[in-house]
Short mmCIF file of C-alpha atoms in Angstrom, two decimals:
data_model
loop_
_atom_site.label_atom_id
_atom_site.label_comp_id
_atom_site.label_asym_id
_atom_site.label_seq_id
_atom_site.Cartn_x
_atom_site.Cartn_y
_atom_site.Cartn_z
CA ASP A 1 -22.91 19.49 -75.14
CA ALA A 2 -20.26 17.97 -72.65
CA GLY A 3 -21.83 15.70 -70.05
CA VAL A 4 -21.59 15.44 -66.54
CA THR A 5 -17.68 15.19 -65.91
CA GLN A 6 -16.29 13.72 -63.27
CA SER A 7 -12.83 13.74 -61.84
CA PRO A 8 -10.61 11.67 -61.33
CA THR A 9 -11.93 8.04 -62.82
CA HIS A 10 -9.71 6.39 -60.70
CA LEU A 11 -8.05 7.07 -57.73
CA ILE A 12 -6.38 4.63 -54.76
CA LYS A 13 -6.08 5.54 -51.35
CA THR A 14 -4.62 4.13 -47.97
CA ARG A 15 -6.55 3.58 -45.17
CA GLY A 16 -7.57 7.37 -42.72
CA GLN A 17 -6.31 9.87 -45.49
CA HIS A 18 -8.98 12.09 -47.00
CA VAL A 19 -10.34 12.33 -50.69
CA THR A 20 -11.84 14.88 -52.94
CA LEU A 21 -13.72 13.88 -55.67
CA ARG A 22 -15.07 16.94 -58.25
CA CYS A 23 -17.92 17.50 -60.44
CA SER A 24 -18.47 19.71 -63.45
CA PRO A 25 -22.75 19.46 -64.28
CA ILE A 26 -24.31 19.76 -67.85
CA SER A 27 -24.43 23.30 -68.70
CA GLY A 28 -26.95 25.68 -66.94
CA HIS A 29 -28.23 22.33 -65.07
CA LYS A 30 -28.16 24.02 -60.53
CA SER A 31 -28.97 20.48 -59.14
CA VAL A 32 -26.24 18.15 -58.92
CA SER A 33 -26.55 14.68 -56.33
CA TRP A 34 -23.89 12.42 -55.09
CA TYR A 35 -23.75 8.28 -55.18
CA GLN A 36 -21.87 6.57 -53.89
CA GLN A 37 -21.98 2.73 -55.93
CA VAL A 38 -20.88 -0.78 -54.11
CA LEU A 39 -20.09 -3.63 -56.61
CA GLY A 40 -23.14 -5.76 -57.25
CA GLN A 41 -25.77 -2.57 -56.22
CA GLY A 42 -27.61 0.35 -56.81
CA PRO A 43 -26.03 3.80 -56.51
CA GLN A 44 -26.88 4.86 -53.07
CA PHE A 45 -28.02 8.37 -52.85
CA ILE A 46 -25.56 10.78 -50.75
CA PHE A 47 -26.56 13.92 -51.18
CA GLN A 48 -28.18 16.76 -53.24
CA TYR A 49 -26.99 20.28 -53.56
CA TYR A 50 -29.52 23.07 -55.11
CA GLU A 51 -28.19 26.65 -56.16
CA LYS A 52 -25.47 26.19 -53.30
CA GLU A 53 -27.80 25.02 -51.24
CA GLU A 54 -27.74 21.63 -49.10
CA ARG A 55 -31.43 20.18 -50.24
CA GLY A 56 -31.13 15.82 -49.19
CA ARG A 57 -28.23 14.14 -47.05
CA GLY A 58 -28.44 10.15 -46.91
CA ASN A 59 -27.78 7.78 -44.81
CA PHE A 60 -23.85 7.83 -44.49
CA PRO A 61 -21.27 9.29 -41.42
CA ASP A 62 -20.66 12.46 -41.12
CA ARG A 63 -16.84 11.89 -42.64
CA PHE A 64 -18.69 12.38 -45.97
CA SER A 65 -19.62 15.64 -47.02
CA ALA A 66 -20.19 17.83 -50.15
CA ARG A 67 -20.33 21.48 -51.64
CA GLN A 68 -21.32 23.08 -54.58
CA PHE A 69 -19.74 26.43 -55.65
CA PRO A 70 -21.05 29.25 -57.67
CA ASN A 71 -20.50 27.69 -61.17
CA TYR A 72 -22.95 24.77 -59.64
CA SER A 73 -19.66 22.35 -59.86
CA SER A 74 -19.52 20.24 -56.90
CA GLU A 75 -17.52 18.51 -54.54
CA LEU A 76 -17.30 15.55 -52.29
CA ASN A 77 -15.14 15.18 -49.63
CA VAL A 78 -14.60 12.13 -47.48
CA ASN A 79 -12.89 12.46 -43.89
CA ALA A 80 -11.36 9.35 -42.25
CA LEU A 81 -10.99 6.61 -44.73
CA LEU A 82 -12.42 3.30 -44.61
CA LEU A 83 -12.07 0.37 -46.23
CA GLY A 84 -15.36 -0.06 -46.78
CA ASP A 85 -15.12 3.04 -48.58
CA SER A 86 -14.65 1.72 -51.86
CA ALA A 87 -16.82 2.34 -54.67
CA LEU A 88 -17.77 3.77 -57.67
CA TYR A 89 -18.92 7.31 -56.19
CA LEU A 90 -21.53 8.61 -58.96
CA CYS A 91 -22.42 12.45 -60.06
CA ALA A 92 -25.30 13.65 -61.56
CA SER A 93 -27.20 17.02 -61.79
CA SER A 94 -30.40 18.00 -63.53
CA LEU A 95 -32.44 21.17 -64.75
CA GLY A 96 -36.10 19.66 -64.29
CA ALA A 97 -37.76 15.81 -65.09
CA GLY A 98 -34.07 13.04 -65.21
CA TYR A 99 -30.85 13.29 -64.49
CA THR A 100 -27.45 13.36 -66.09
CA PHE A 101 -25.20 10.97 -64.81
CA GLY A 102 -21.51 11.07 -64.84
CA SER A 103 -19.25 8.09 -65.65
CA GLY A 104 -17.96 8.16 -61.83
CA THR A 105 -14.74 8.15 -59.99
CA ARG A 106 -13.68 4.84 -59.32
CA LEU A 107 -12.17 5.04 -55.47
CA THR A 108 -10.15 2.27 -53.69
CA VAL A 109 -8.81 1.87 -50.28
CA VAL A 110 -6.38 0.14 -49.59
CA ASP B 1 -40.18 5.66 -50.12
CA ALA B 2 -42.43 3.93 -52.03
CA LYS B 3 -41.05 0.74 -53.10
CA THR B 4 -40.61 -0.91 -56.41
CA THR B 5 -40.07 -5.01 -57.49
CA GLN B 6 -38.67 -6.64 -60.26
CA PRO B 7 -37.08 -9.23 -61.52
CA ASN B 8 -33.12 -9.89 -61.22
CA SER B 9 -32.17 -11.04 -64.56
CA MET B 10 -34.37 -11.20 -67.92
CA GLU B 11 -32.86 -12.56 -71.62
CA SER B 12 -33.63 -11.75 -74.93
CA ASN B 13 -32.85 -12.69 -78.42
CA GLU B 14 -31.83 -9.88 -80.28
CA GLU B 15 -33.53 -8.41 -82.64
CA GLU B 16 -36.73 -8.84 -80.32
CA PRO B 17 -38.98 -7.29 -77.89
CA VAL B 18 -38.16 -7.08 -74.46
CA HIS B 19 -41.02 -6.48 -71.48
CA LEU B 20 -39.12 -5.61 -68.19
CA PRO B 21 -42.39 -5.38 -65.24
CA CYS B 22 -41.97 -3.99 -62.51
CA ASN B 23 -44.45 -4.28 -59.49
CA HIS B 24 -45.33 -0.97 -57.15
CA SER B 25 -47.93 -1.64 -55.17
CA THR B 26 -47.67 0.85 -52.58
CA ILE B 27 -47.29 3.79 -54.95
CA SER B 28 -49.50 6.82 -54.37
CA GLY B 29 -51.30 9.28 -56.15
CA THR B 30 -48.47 11.24 -56.83
CA ASP B 31 -45.27 9.18 -57.67
CA TYR B 32 -44.33 9.26 -60.83
CA ILE B 33 -42.37 6.30 -62.11
CA HIS B 34 -38.72 6.93 -63.44
CA TRP B 35 -36.98 4.02 -65.43
CA TYR B 36 -32.97 4.46 -65.86
CA ARG B 37 -30.45 1.78 -67.67
CA GLN B 38 -26.51 1.49 -66.06
CA LEU B 39 -24.61 0.00 -68.75
CA PRO B 40 -21.58 -1.41 -68.24
CA SER B 41 -18.57 0.71 -66.59
CA GLN B 42 -21.34 3.71 -67.03
CA GLY B 43 -23.63 5.63 -64.59
CA PRO B 44 -27.38 5.28 -64.79
CA GLU B 45 -28.89 6.50 -68.05
CA TYR B 46 -32.37 8.59 -67.90
CA VAL B 47 -34.45 5.44 -70.13
CA ILE B 48 -38.41 7.56 -69.72
CA HIS B 49 -40.50 8.24 -67.26
CA GLY B 50 -44.49 8.87 -67.13
CA LEU B 51 -47.40 9.20 -64.20
CA THR B 52 -51.00 7.57 -65.89
CA SER B 53 -50.93 7.58 -69.31
CA ASN B 54 -48.47 5.30 -71.70
CA VAL B 55 -45.31 7.10 -73.11
CA ASN B 56 -43.36 7.06 -75.37
CA ASN B 57 -39.37 8.25 -76.86
CA ARG B 58 -36.84 7.25 -79.23
CA MET B 59 -35.40 5.25 -76.38
CA ALA B 60 -38.96 3.12 -74.99
CA SER B 61 -42.21 3.22 -74.31
CA LEU B 62 -43.40 2.74 -70.90
CA ALA B 63 -47.22 1.29 -70.29
CA ILE B 64 -48.30 1.95 -66.80
CA ALA B 65 -51.87 -0.26 -65.51
CA GLU B 66 -55.09 1.14 -64.75
CA ASP B 67 -54.44 0.60 -61.30
CA ARG B 68 -50.94 2.22 -61.29
CA LYS B 69 -49.20 -0.80 -59.31
CA SER B 70 -47.77 -1.96 -61.86
CA SER B 71 -45.40 -0.83 -65.34
CA THR B 72 -43.57 -2.44 -67.99
CA LEU B 73 -40.84 -0.56 -69.86
CA ILE B 74 -40.69 -1.61 -73.50
CA LEU B 75 -37.21 -2.21 -75.94
CA HIS B 76 -39.61 -2.38 -79.30
CA ARG B 77 -36.22 -3.89 -80.76
CA ALA B 78 -33.43 -4.95 -78.46
CA THR B 79 -29.67 -4.54 -79.85
CA LEU B 80 -26.58 -6.02 -78.34
CA ARG B 81 -26.06 -2.08 -76.67
CA ASP B 82 -29.65 -2.82 -74.72
CA ALA B 83 -27.43 -4.82 -71.83
CA ALA B 84 -27.63 -2.76 -69.11
CA VAL B 85 -29.29 -3.24 -65.34
CA TYR B 86 -32.08 -1.45 -65.25
CA TYR B 87 -34.18 0.23 -62.92
CA CYS B 88 -37.37 1.24 -62.02
CA ILE B 89 -37.93 4.08 -59.32
CA LEU B 90 -40.72 6.01 -57.96
CA MET B 91 -40.30 9.76 -57.95
CA ARG B 92 -43.07 12.15 -55.88
CA SER B 93 -41.83 15.04 -58.31
CA ASN B 94 -41.68 15.43 -61.73
CA PHE B 95 -37.86 17.87 -61.11
CA GLY B 96 -34.79 17.52 -60.36
CA ASN B 97 -35.20 18.78 -56.89
CA GLU B 98 -35.52 14.69 -54.91
CA LYS B 99 -33.55 11.92 -54.24
CA LEU B 100 -33.32 8.63 -57.00
CA THR B 101 -33.73 5.67 -54.45
CA PHE B 102 -32.39 2.79 -56.88
CA GLY B 103 -33.48 -0.85 -56.24
CA THR B 104 -31.22 -4.38 -57.35
CA GLY B 105 -32.48 -3.47 -60.47
CA THR B 106 -33.86 -6.22 -63.50
CA ARG B 107 -29.69 -7.09 -65.52
CA LEU B 108 -30.62 -7.49 -68.88
CA THR B 109 -28.97 -9.95 -71.46
CA ILE B 110 -29.45 -9.78 -74.94
CA ILE B 111 -28.09 -13.24 -76.40
CA PRO B 112 -27.22 -12.51 -80.31
#
């Protein structure tokens, strides 16, 4: 079975632009979460979706938004990019106990 | 969120057991203890979790203190592939419906 897949793997954007990151969960997993990991720190929770409904939101500004589609895939959108948004963005899916993470999207804002 | 405390870094020799400690003195009765690890350039990977009793799986063992204020992740025979950052995380449920609150974790270095 394919694991959690994220696209793109790497991305370079300019300040002020917007970006869309995509995630496909493991087949059958209905819960998708997004995390931001800045270099040298642990991942920080951004959003969780379950059955297309938002179930949790971390302490991130409204520039960050997400959605989950009927096939349980998900998108994370970030508007008005700042230099500080440069990070590894991780997607995780779950069916029960334990989350499976993708390898992430490395976003660089210049 | 209940907090956990882990050493910043540890070293171990290859093929020897490794004991990674975690303190969680404010744990509540319904908190599960989860361990994840993150290898270089990869997303975190689930290792093991438990509530009260010690747990074993193919990757590791989890020893939970009787008062549940601390736990130890045990890698029985470390290999170079075990070099990673290990995170100890408390979760209120056993299901994938709540967030993971990562700390800074323990960076484990394996010495050949």
